[in-house]
Coordinates of N, CA and C in Angstrom, one line a residue:
Chain X
X1 N 46.9 -31.3 -23.1 CA 45.7 -31.5 -23.9 C 45.3 -30.2 -24.5
X2 N 45.2 -30.2 -25.8 CA 44.9 -28.9 -26.5 C 43.4 -28.6 -26.4
X3 N 43.1 -27.4 -26.2 CA 41.7 -26.9 -26.2 C 41.6 -25.8 -27.3
X4 N 40.5 -26.0 -28.1 CA 40.3 -25.1 -29.2 C 38.9 -24.4 -29.0
X5 N 38.9 -23.1 -28.8 CA 37.7 -22.4 -28.7 C 37.2 -21.8 -30.0
X6 N 35.9 -21.7 -30.1 CA 35.3 -21.0 -31.3 C 34.0 -20.3 -30.9
X7 N 33.7 -19.2 -31.4 CA 34.6 -18.4 -32.3 C 35.7 -17.7 -31.5
X8 N 36.6 -17.1 -32.2 CA 37.6 -16.3 -31.5 C 37.1 -15.0 -31.1
X9 N 36.1 -14.5 -31.9 CA 35.5 -13.2 -31.6 C 34.0 -13.4 -31.8
X10 N 33.2 -12.8 -31.0 CA 31.7 -13.0 -31.0 C 31.0 -11.7 -30.8
X11 N 30.6 -11.0 -31.9 CA 29.8 -9.8 -31.7 C 28.4 -10.1 -31.2
X12 N 27.9 -9.3 -30.2 CA 26.6 -9.5 -29.6 C 26.0 -8.2 -29.2
X13 N 24.7 -8.2 -29.0 CA 24.0 -7.1 -28.4 C 23.4 -7.5 -27.1
X14 N 23.2 -6.5 -26.3 CA 22.6 -6.7 -24.9 C 21.3 -7.4 -25.1
X15 N 21.1 -8.5 -24.4 CA 19.9 -9.3 -24.5 C 20.0 -10.5 -25.3
X16 N 21.1 -10.6 -26.1 CA 21.3 -11.8 -27.0 C 21.6 -13.0 -26.1
X17 N 21.3 -14.1 -26.7 CA 21.7 -15.4 -26.2 C 22.9 -15.8 -27.0
X18 N 24.0 -16.1 -26.3 CA 25.3 -16.5 -27.0 C 25.8 -17.8 -26.5
X19 N 26.6 -18.5 -27.4 CA 27.2 -19.7 -27.0 C 28.7 -19.7 -27.5
X20 N 29.6 -20.2 -26.6 CA 31.0 -20.3 -26.9 C 31.3 -21.8 -26.8
X21 N 32.0 -22.3 -27.8 CA 32.4 -23.7 -27.8 C 33.9 -23.9 -27.5
X22 N 34.1 -25.0 -26.7 CA 35.5 -25.4 -26.4 C 35.6 -26.9 -26.8
X23 N 36.6 -27.2 -27.6 CA 36.8 -28.6 -28.0 C 38.1 -29.1 -27.5
X24 N 38.1 -30.2 -26.8 CA 39.4 -30.8 -26.3 C 40.0 -31.8 -27.3
X25 N 41.3 -31.9 -27.4 CA 42.0 -32.7 -28.3 C 41.8 -34.2 -28.0
X26 N 41.4 -34.5 -26.7 CA 41.1 -35.9 -26.3 C 40.0 -35.8 -25.2
X27 N 39.4 -36.9 -24.9 CA 38.4 -36.9 -23.9 C 38.8 -36.4 -22.5
X28 N 38.1 -35.6 -21.9 CA 38.5 -35.1 -20.6 C 37.3 -35.2 -19.6
X29 N 36.4 -36.1 -19.9 CA 35.2 -36.3 -19.0 C 34.5 -34.9 -18.8
X30 N 34.4 -34.5 -17.5 CA 33.8 -33.2 -17.2 C 34.8 -32.3 -16.6
X31 N 36.1 -32.5 -16.8 CA 37.2 -31.8 -16.1 C 37.4 -30.5 -16.9
X32 N 36.4 -29.6 -16.9 CA 36.6 -28.3 -17.6 C 36.0 -27.2 -16.8
X33 N 36.7 -26.1 -16.8 CA 36.2 -24.8 -16.2 C 36.2 -23.7 -17.2
X34 N 35.4 -22.7 -16.9 CA 35.2 -21.5 -17.7 C 35.6 -20.3 -16.9
X35 N 36.3 -19.3 -17.5 CA 36.7 -18.1 -16.9 C 36.3 -16.9 -17.7
X36 N 36.1 -15.8 -17.0 CA 35.8 -14.5 -17.7 C 37.0 -13.6 -17.3
X37 N 37.5 -12.9 -18.3 CA 38.6 -11.9 -18.0 C 38.2 -10.6 -18.6
X38 N 38.3 -9.5 -17.8 CA 38.1 -8.2 -18.2 C 39.5 -7.5 -18.3
X39 N 39.6 -6.4 -19.1 CA 40.9 -5.8 -19.3 C 41.5 -5.3 -18.0
X40 N 42.8 -5.7 -17.8 CA 43.5 -5.3 -16.6 C 43.2 -6.1 -15.4
X41 N 42.4 -7.1 -15.5 CA 41.9 -7.9 -14.3 C 42.3 -9.4 -14.4
X42 N 42.3 -10.0 -13.3 CA 42.6 -11.5 -13.3 C 41.4 -12.2 -13.8
X43 N 41.6 -13.4 -14.4 CA 40.4 -14.2 -14.8 C 39.6 -14.5 -13.5
X44 N 38.3 -14.6 -13.8 CA 37.3 -15.0 -12.8 C 36.6 -16.3 -13.1
X45 N 36.6 -17.2 -12.1 CA 36.0 -18.5 -12.3 C 34.5 -18.4 -12.4
X46 N 33.9 -18.9 -13.5 CA 32.5 -18.9 -13.7 C 31.9 -20.3 -13.4
X47 N 32.5 -21.3 -14.0 CA 31.9 -22.6 -14.0 C 33.0 -23.6 -13.9
X48 N 32.8 -24.7 -13.1 CA 33.8 -25.8 -13.0 C 33.0 -27.1 -13.1
X49 N 33.8 -28.2 -13.3 CA 33.2 -29.5 -13.6 C 32.2 -29.4 -14.7
X50 N 32.5 -28.6 -15.7 CA 31.8 -28.4 -16.9 C 30.4 -27.7 -16.8
X51 N 29.8 -27.9 -15.7 CA 28.4 -27.3 -15.6 C 28.0 -26.8 -14.2
X52 N 29.0 -26.8 -13.2 CA 28.7 -26.3 -11.9 C 29.0 -24.8 -11.8
X53 N 27.9 -24.0 -11.5 CA 28.1 -22.6 -11.4 C 28.8 -22.2 -10.1
X54 N 29.9 -21.4 -10.2 CA 30.6 -21.0 -9.1 C 29.7 -20.0 -8.3
X55 N 29.9 -20.1 -7.0 CA 29.1 -19.3 -6.1 C 29.2 -17.8 -6.4
X56 N 28.0 -17.1 -6.5 CA 28.0 -15.7 -6.8 C 27.9 -15.3 -8.3
X57 N 28.1 -16.3 -9.1 CA 28.0 -16.1 -10.6 C 26.5 -16.0 -11.0
X58 N 26.1 -15.0 -11.8 CA 24.7 -15.0 -12.2 C 24.3 -16.2 -13.0
X59 N 23.0 -16.5 -12.8 CA 22.4 -17.7 -13.4 C 22.3 -17.7 -14.9
X60 N 22.5 -16.5 -15.5 CA 22.4 -16.4 -16.9 C 23.6 -17.2 -17.6
X61 N 24.6 -17.5 -16.8 CA 25.7 -18.3 -17.3 C 25.4 -19.8 -17.0
X62 N 25.7 -20.6 -18.0 CA 25.6 -22.0 -17.8 C 26.6 -22.7 -18.7
X63 N 27.0 -23.9 -18.3 CA 27.9 -24.7 -19.0 C 27.4 -26.1 -19.2
X64 N 27.8 -26.7 -20.3 CA 27.3 -28.1 -20.6 C 28.4 -28.8 -21.4
X65 N 28.2 -30.1 -21.5 CA 29.2 -30.9 -22.3 C 30.0 -31.9 -21.5
X66 N 30.6 -32.8 -22.1 CA 31.5 -33.8 -21.5 C 32.2 -34.5 -22.6
X67 N 33.3 -35.1 -22.3 CA 34.2 -35.8 -23.3 C 35.1 -34.8 -24.0
X68 N 34.7 -34.4 -25.2 CA 35.6 -33.5 -26.0 C 34.9 -32.2 -26.3
X69 N 33.6 -32.1 -26.2 CA 32.8 -30.9 -26.6 C 32.1 -30.2 -25.5
X70 N 32.3 -28.9 -25.3 CA 31.8 -28.2 -24.2 C 31.2 -26.8 -24.7
X71 N 30.2 -26.4 -24.0 CA 29.6 -25.1 -24.4 C 29.4 -24.2 -23.2
X72 N 29.7 -22.9 -23.3 CA 29.4 -21.9 -22.3 C 28.2 -21.1 -23.0
X73 N 27.1 -21.0 -22.2 CA 26.0 -20.2 -22.7 C 25.7 -19.0 -21.8
X74 N 25.5 -17.9 -22.4 CA 25.0 -16.7 -21.7 C 23.6 -16.5 -22.2
X75 N 22.6 -16.6 -21.3 CA 21.2 -16.6 -21.8 C 20.7 -15.3 -22.3
X76 N 21.2 -14.2 -21.6 CA 20.8 -12.8 -22.0 C 22.0 -11.9 -21.7
X77 N 22.8 -11.6 -22.7 CA 24.0 -10.8 -22.4 C 23.7 -9.5 -21.8
X78 N 24.5 -9.2 -20.7 CA 24.4 -7.9 -20.0 C 25.6 -7.1 -20.4
X79 N 25.5 -5.7 -20.2 CA 26.7 -4.9 -20.5 C 28.0 -5.3 -19.8
X80 N 27.9 -5.8 -18.6 CA 29.1 -6.2 -17.9 C 29.7 -7.5 -18.4
X81 N 29.0 -8.2 -19.3 CA 29.5 -9.5 -19.8 C 30.5 -9.4 -20.9
X82 N 30.7 -8.2 -21.5 CA 31.6 -8.0 -22.6 C 33.0 -8.2 -22.1
X83 N 33.7 -9.2 -22.5 CA 35.0 -9.6 -21.9 C 35.5 -10.8 -22.8
X84 N 36.7 -11.3 -22.3 CA 37.2 -12.5 -22.9 C 36.9 -13.7 -22.1
X85 N 36.6 -14.8 -22.7 CA 36.2 -16.0 -22.0 C 37.2 -17.1 -22.4
X86 N 37.7 -17.9 -21.4 CA 38.6 -18.9 -21.5 C 38.1 -20.2 -20.9
X87 N 38.3 -21.3 -21.7 CA 38.1 -22.6 -21.0 C 39.4 -23.2 -20.5
X88 N 39.3 -24.1 -19.6 CA 40.5 -24.7 -19.0 C 40.3 -26.1 -18.6
X89 N 41.2 -27.0 -19.0 CA 41.0 -28.4 -18.6 C 41.9 -28.8 -17.4
X90 N 41.4 -29.7 -16.6 CA 42.2 -30.2 -15.5 C 42.1 -31.8 -15.4
X91 N 41.9 -32.4 -16.6 CA 41.9 -33.8 -16.6 C 43.3 -34.4 -16.4
X92 N 44.3 -33.7 -17.0 CA 45.6 -34.1 -16.8 C 46.6 -32.9 -16.8
X93 N 47.7 -33.1 -16.2 CA 48.7 -32.0 -16.2 C 49.6 -32.1 -17.4
X94 N 50.1 -31.0 -18.0 CA 49.8 -29.6 -17.4 C 48.4 -29.1 -17.7
X95 N 47.9 -28.4 -16.8 CA 46.7 -27.7 -17.0 C 46.8 -26.8 -18.2
X96 N 45.8 -26.8 -19.1 CA 45.9 -26.0 -20.3 C 44.6 -25.2 -20.4
X97 N 44.7 -24.1 -21.2 CA 43.6 -23.2 -21.5 C 43.4 -23.1 -23.0
X98 N 42.1 -22.8 -23.3 CA 41.8 -22.4 -24.7 C 42.4 -21.1 -25.0
X99 N 42.4 -20.7 -26.3 CA 43.0 -19.4 -26.7 C 42.2 -18.2 -26.4
X100 N 40.9 -18.4 -26.0 CA 40.1 -17.3 -25.6 C 39.1 -16.9 -26.7
X101 N 37.9 -16.4 -26.2 CA 36.9 -15.9 -27.1 C 36.5 -14.5 -26.6
X102 N 36.6 -13.5 -27.5 CA 36.3 -12.2 -27.1 C 34.8 -11.9 -27.4
X103 N 34.0 -11.6 -26.4 CA 32.6 -11.2 -26.6 C 32.6 -9.7 -26.7
X104 N 32.2 -9.2 -27.9 CA 32.3 -7.8 -28.1 C 30.9 -7.2 -28.5
X105 N 30.8 -5.9 -28.3 CA 29.6 -5.3 -28.6 C 29.4 -5.2 -30.1
X106 N 28.2 -5.6 -30.6 CA 27.9 -5.5 -32.0 C 27.6 -4.1 -32.4
Chain S
X1 N 37.1 -14.6 3.3 CA 37.4 -14.4 1.9 C 38.9 -14.5 1.7
X2 N 39.3 -15.4 0.9 CA 40.7 -15.6 0.6 C 41.1 -14.5 -0.4
X3 N 42.3 -13.9 -0.1 CA 42.9 -12.9 -1.0 C 44.3 -13.2 -1.3
X4 N 44.8 -13.0 -2.5 CA 46.2 -13.2 -2.9 C 46.8 -12.0 -3.5
X5 N 48.0 -11.8 -3.2 CA 48.7 -10.6 -3.7 C 50.1 -10.9 -4.1
X6 N 50.4 -10.6 -5.4 CA 51.8 -10.9 -5.9 C 52.7 -9.7 -5.6
X7 N 54.0 -10.0 -5.4 CA 54.9 -8.9 -5.2 C 56.3 -9.4 -5.7
X8 N 57.1 -8.4 -6.2 CA 58.4 -8.7 -6.7 C 58.8 -7.6 -7.7
X9 N 60.0 -7.7 -8.2 CA 60.5 -6.7 -9.2 C 59.7 -6.7 -10.5
X10 N 59.5 -5.6 -11.0 CA 58.7 -5.4 -12.2 C 59.6 -5.5 -13.5
X11 N 60.9 -5.4 -13.2 CA 61.9 -5.4 -14.4 C 63.0 -6.4 -14.0
X12 N 63.3 -7.3 -14.9 CA 64.4 -8.2 -14.8 C 65.2 -8.2 -16.0
X13 N 66.5 -8.3 -15.9 CA 67.4 -8.3 -17.0 C 67.5 -9.7 -17.7
X14 N 67.7 -9.8 -19.0 CA 67.8 -11.1 -19.6 C 68.9 -11.9 -19.0
X15 N 68.7 -13.2 -18.9 CA 69.6 -14.2 -18.4 C 69.5 -14.2 -16.8
X16 N 68.9 -13.3 -16.2 CA 68.8 -13.3 -14.8 C 67.6 -14.1 -14.3
X17 N 67.3 -14.0 -13.0 CA 66.3 -14.8 -12.4 C 65.1 -14.0 -11.9
X18 N 63.9 -14.4 -12.3 CA 62.7 -13.7 -12.0 C 62.2 -14.3 -10.6
X19 N 61.9 -13.5 -9.7 CA 61.4 -14.0 -8.4 C 60.2 -13.2 -8.0
X20 N 59.1 -14.0 -7.7 CA 57.9 -13.4 -7.2 C 57.4 -14.1 -6.0
X21 N 56.7 -13.4 -5.1 CA 56.1 -13.9 -3.9 C 54.6 -13.7 -3.9
X22 N 53.8 -14.6 -3.5 CA 52.4 -14.4 -3.4 C 52.0 -14.5 -1.9
X23 N 51.4 -13.5 -1.4 CA 51.0 -13.5 0.0 C 49.5 -13.8 0.1
X24 N 49.1 -14.8 0.9 CA 47.7 -15.2 1.0 C 47.2 -14.7 2.3
X25 N 46.0 -14.1 2.3 CA 45.3 -13.7 3.5 C 43.9 -14.2 3.5
X26 N 43.3 -14.3 4.7 CA 41.9 -14.8 4.8 C 41.8 -16.3 4.9
X27 N 42.9 -17.0 5.0 CA 42.9 -18.4 5.1 C 44.3 -18.9 5.2
X28 N 44.5 -20.1 5.7 CA 45.8 -20.8 5.9 C 46.2 -21.3 4.5
X29 N 47.6 -21.2 4.3 CA 48.1 -21.7 3.1 C 48.2 -23.2 3.1
X30 N 48.1 -23.8 4.3 CA 48.2 -25.3 4.4 C 47.0 -25.9 3.8
X31 N 47.1 -27.2 3.4 CA 46.0 -28.0 3.0 C 45.5 -27.7 1.6
X32 N 46.1 -26.7 0.9 CA 45.6 -26.4 -0.4 C 46.8 -26.4 -1.4
X33 N 46.5 -26.6 -2.7 CA 47.5 -26.4 -3.8 C 47.5 -25.0 -4.2
X34 N 48.7 -24.5 -4.6 CA 48.8 -23.1 -5.0 C 49.6 -23.1 -6.4
X35 N 49.1 -22.2 -7.2 CA 49.6 -22.2 -8.6 C 50.1 -20.9 -9.0
X36 N 50.9 -20.9 -10.1 CA 51.3 -19.7 -10.8 C 50.8 -19.9 -12.3
X37 N 50.4 -18.8 -12.8 CA 49.9 -18.7 -14.2 C 50.4 -17.4 -14.8
X38 N 50.8 -17.4 -16.0 CA 51.2 -16.2 -16.7 C 50.5 -15.9 -17.9
X39 N 50.6 -14.6 -18.3 CA 49.9 -14.1 -19.5 C 50.7 -13.0 -20.2
X40 N 51.3 -13.4 -21.3 CA 52.1 -12.4 -22.1 C 51.1 -11.3 -22.5
X41 N 51.6 -10.1 -22.7 CA 50.7 -8.9 -23.1 C 49.9 -9.3 -24.3
X42 N 48.6 -9.1 -24.2 CA 47.7 -9.4 -25.4 C 47.5 -10.8 -25.8
X43 N 48.0 -11.7 -24.9 CA 48.0 -13.2 -25.3 C 47.2 -14.0 -24.3
X44 N 47.2 -15.3 -24.4 CA 46.4 -16.2 -23.6 C 47.1 -16.6 -22.3
X45 N 46.5 -17.5 -21.6 CA 47.0 -17.9 -20.3 C 47.9 -19.2 -20.4
X46 N 48.9 -19.2 -19.6 CA 49.8 -20.4 -19.5 C 50.0 -20.8 -18.1
X47 N 49.7 -22.0 -17.7 CA 49.9 -22.5 -16.4 C 51.3 -22.9 -16.2
X48 N 51.9 -22.4 -15.1 CA 53.3 -22.6 -14.8 C 53.5 -23.8 -14.0
X49 N 52.7 -24.0 -13.0 CA 52.8 -25.2 -12.1 C 52.1 -25.0 -10.8
X50 N 52.2 -26.0 -9.9 CA 51.6 -25.9 -8.6 C 52.6 -26.4 -7.5
X51 N 52.3 -26.0 -6.3 CA 53.0 -26.5 -5.1 C 52.1 -26.8 -4.0
X52 N 52.4 -27.9 -3.3 CA 51.6 -28.3 -2.2 C 52.5 -28.9 -1.1
X53 N 52.4 -28.4 0.0 CA 53.2 -28.9 1.2 C 54.7 -28.9 1.0
X54 N 55.2 -28.0 0.2 CA 56.6 -27.7 0.0 C 57.4 -28.8 -0.8
X55 N 57.0 -30.0 -0.7 CA 57.8 -31.0 -1.4 C 57.0 -31.7 -2.5
X56 N 55.8 -31.2 -2.7 CA 54.9 -31.7 -3.8 C 54.7 -30.6 -4.8
X57 N 55.4 -30.8 -5.9 CA 55.3 -29.8 -7.0 C 55.0 -30.5 -8.3
X58 N 54.5 -29.7 -9.2 CA 54.2 -30.2 -10.6 C 54.4 -29.0 -11.5
X59 N 55.3 -29.1 -12.4 CA 55.6 -27.9 -13.3 C 55.2 -28.3 -14.7
X60 N 54.9 -27.2 -15.4 CA 54.6 -27.3 -16.9 C 55.9 -27.8 -17.5
X61 N 55.9 -28.9 -18.3 CA 57.1 -29.3 -19.0 C 57.8 -28.3 -19.8
X62 N 57.0 -27.3 -20.3 CA 57.6 -26.2 -21.2 C 58.5 -25.3 -20.4
X63 N 58.4 -25.3 -19.0 CA 59.2 -24.4 -18.2 C 60.0 -25.2 -17.1
X64 N 59.8 -26.5 -17.0 CA 60.2 -27.3 -15.9 C 61.7 -27.1 -15.6
X65 N 62.5 -27.0 -16.6 CA 64.0 -26.9 -16.3 C 64.4 -25.6 -15.7
X66 N 63.5 -24.6 -15.7 CA 63.8 -23.2 -15.2 C 63.0 -22.8 -14.0
X67 N 62.1 -23.6 -13.6 CA 61.1 -23.2 -12.5 C 61.4 -23.9 -11.2
X68 N 61.2 -23.1 -10.1 CA 61.2 -23.6 -8.8 C 60.1 -22.9 -8.0
X69 N 59.3 -23.6 -7.3 CA 58.3 -23.1 -6.4 C 58.6 -23.5 -5.0
X70 N 58.2 -22.6 -4.0 CA 58.4 -22.9 -2.6 C 57.3 -22.3 -1.8
X71 N 57.2 -22.8 -0.6 CA 56.1 -22.5 0.3 C 56.7 -22.0 1.6
X72 N 56.2 -21.0 2.2 CA 56.6 -20.5 3.6 C 55.3 -20.4 4.4
X73 N 55.0 -21.5 5.1 CA 53.8 -21.5 5.9 C 53.8 -20.5 7.0
X74 N 55.0 -20.2 7.6 CA 55.0 -19.3 8.7 C 54.6 -17.9 8.3
X75 N 54.8 -17.5 7.0 CA 54.4 -16.2 6.5 C 53.2 -16.3 5.6
X76 N 52.6 -17.5 5.4 CA 51.5 -17.7 4.6 C 51.8 -17.2 3.1
X77 N 52.9 -17.5 2.6 CA 53.4 -17.1 1.3 C 53.9 -18.3 0.5
X78 N 53.8 -18.2 -0.8 CA 54.5 -19.1 -1.7 C 55.2 -18.3 -2.8
X79 N 56.2 -18.9 -3.4 CA 57.1 -18.1 -4.3 C 57.4 -18.9 -5.6
X80 N 57.8 -18.1 -6.5 CA 58.1 -18.6 -7.9 C 59.5 -18.0 -8.2
X81 N 60.4 -18.9 -8.7 CA 61.7 -18.5 -9.3 C 61.7 -19.1 -10.7
X82 N 62.1 -18.2 -11.6 CA 62.2 -18.6 -13.0 C 63.6 -18.1 -13.5
X83 N 64.5 -19.0 -13.8 CA 65.9 -18.7 -14.1 C 66.0 -18.4 -15.6
X84 N 67.2 -17.8 -16.0 CA 67.6 -17.6 -17.4 C 66.5 -17.0 -18.2
X85 N 65.9 -15.9 -17.7 CA 64.8 -15.3 -18.4 C 65.2 -14.6 -19.7
X86 N 64.3 -14.6 -20.7 CA 64.4 -13.9 -21.9 C 63.2 -13.0 -22.1
X87 N 63.2 -12.2 -23.2 CA 62.0 -11.3 -23.5 C 60.7 -12.1 -23.6
X88 N 60.8 -13.4 -24.0 CA 59.6 -14.2 -24.1 C 58.9 -14.5 -22.7
X89 N 59.7 -14.2 -21.6 CA 59.1 -14.4 -20.3 C 58.4 -13.2 -19.8
X90 N 58.4 -12.1 -20.6 CA 57.6 -10.9 -20.2 C 56.2 -11.2 -20.2
X91 N 55.5 -11.0 -19.0 CA 54.1 -11.4 -18.9 C 53.6 -10.8 -17.6
X92 N 52.3 -10.8 -17.5 CA 51.6 -10.7 -16.2 C 51.6 -12.0 -15.5
X93 N 52.1 -12.1 -14.3 CA 52.2 -13.3 -13.5 C 51.1 -13.3 -12.4
X94 N 50.3 -14.3 -12.4 CA 49.2 -14.5 -11.5 C 49.5 -15.6 -10.5
X95 N 49.2 -15.4 -9.2 CA 49.2 -16.6 -8.3 C 47.7 -16.9 -8.1
X96 N 47.4 -18.1 -7.8 CA 46.1 -18.6 -7.6 C 46.0 -19.8 -6.7
X97 N 44.8 -20.0 -6.1 CA 44.6 -21.2 -5.3 C 44.1 -22.3 -6.3
X98 N 44.6 -23.5 -6.2 CA 44.2 -24.6 -7.1 C 43.4 -25.5 -6.2
X99 N 42.1 -25.2 -6.0 CA 41.2 -26.0 -5.2 C 41.1 -27.4 -5.8
X100 N 41.2 -28.4 -4.9 CA 41.1 -29.9 -5.3 C 42.2 -30.2 -6.3
X101 N 43.2 -29.4 -6.4 CA 44.3 -29.6 -7.3 C 43.8 -29.5 -8.8
X102 N 42.6 -28.9 -9.0 CA 42.0 -28.9 -10.3 C 41.5 -27.5 -10.7
X103 N 41.0 -26.8 -9.8 CA 40.2 -25.6 -10.1 C 40.8 -24.3 -9.5
X104 N 41.1 -23.4 -10.4 CA 41.7 -22.1 -10.0 C 40.6 -21.1 -9.5
X105 N 40.3 -21.2 -8.2 CA 39.2 -20.4 -7.7 C 39.5 -19.0 -7.2
X106 N 40.6 -18.8 -6.6 CA 41.0 -17.5 -6.2 C 42.3 -17.1 -6.8
X107 N 42.3 -15.8 -7.3 CA 43.4 -15.3 -8.0 C 43.9 -14.0 -7.4
X108 N 45.2 -13.7 -7.6 CA 45.8 -12.4 -7.3 C 45.5 -11.5 -8.4
X109 N 45.8 -10.2 -8.2 CA 45.5 -9.2 -9.2 C 46.5 -9.2 -10.4
X110 N 47.6 -9.9 -10.2 CA 48.6 -10.0 -11.2 C 49.7 -9.0 -11.1
X111 N 50.9 -9.4 -11.5 CA 52.1 -8.6 -11.4 C 52.8 -8.6 -12.8
X112 N 52.9 -7.5 -13.4 CA 53.6 -7.4 -14.7 C 55.1 -7.5 -14.5
X113 N 55.8 -8.4 -15.1 CA 57.2 -8.5 -15.1 C 57.7 -8.4 -16.5
X114 N 58.6 -7.4 -16.7 CA 59.2 -7.1 -18.0 C 60.7 -7.6 -18.0
X115 N 61.0 -8.3 -19.0 CA 62.4 -8.7 -19.2 C 63.1 -7.8 -20.2
X116 N 64.0 -7.0 -19.7 CA 64.7 -6.1 -20.6 C 66.0 -5.6 -20.0
X117 N 66.9 -5.3 -20.8 CA 68.2 -4.8 -20.3 C 68.1 -3.2 -20.2

């Protein structure tokens, strides 16, 4: 199942509210997760089942959507949030990822 | 706290076999699904497959003909073998726990494998 993220790059300032979109090529119910990856590090799970916040993840991160359209929202960007974000579907195998969205400093 | 650590050669020659091992600490390897994921330099993530209970595997069709995964519960390890490698297989290889067979919740730090003569 193909996942398409937009935008590919997202300039933002500290304190901004930002949204990243992930669109699935077919309906996947709520079988979607979001990851954050910083340079030289493994991806970190932020959200699973489209909207469930992983333990320990700050509440400024939230996820929404079902079917084919999903959104990751950061309510107030912090300096440590500048990274690449990936969506991932687990509705069917093979598990697939979006191409990534780079959140960068404006 | 579950921790994973990849180990294996960082350089493999073209046409040879890539072999990596993931050692799991902080929990038993049993009862969970375990996955490998790779990321070519500067590119996105590709799921390679999962293993559960040694005879239950699921591989990405794009790699299925070249991939074998195995589990060693006595050592709390699982392994990846990828045959007939080319430069296109150069990547950081991650092992991860696949909770509920769906969610990649714990990851290793990654191991860079370069395919070059």
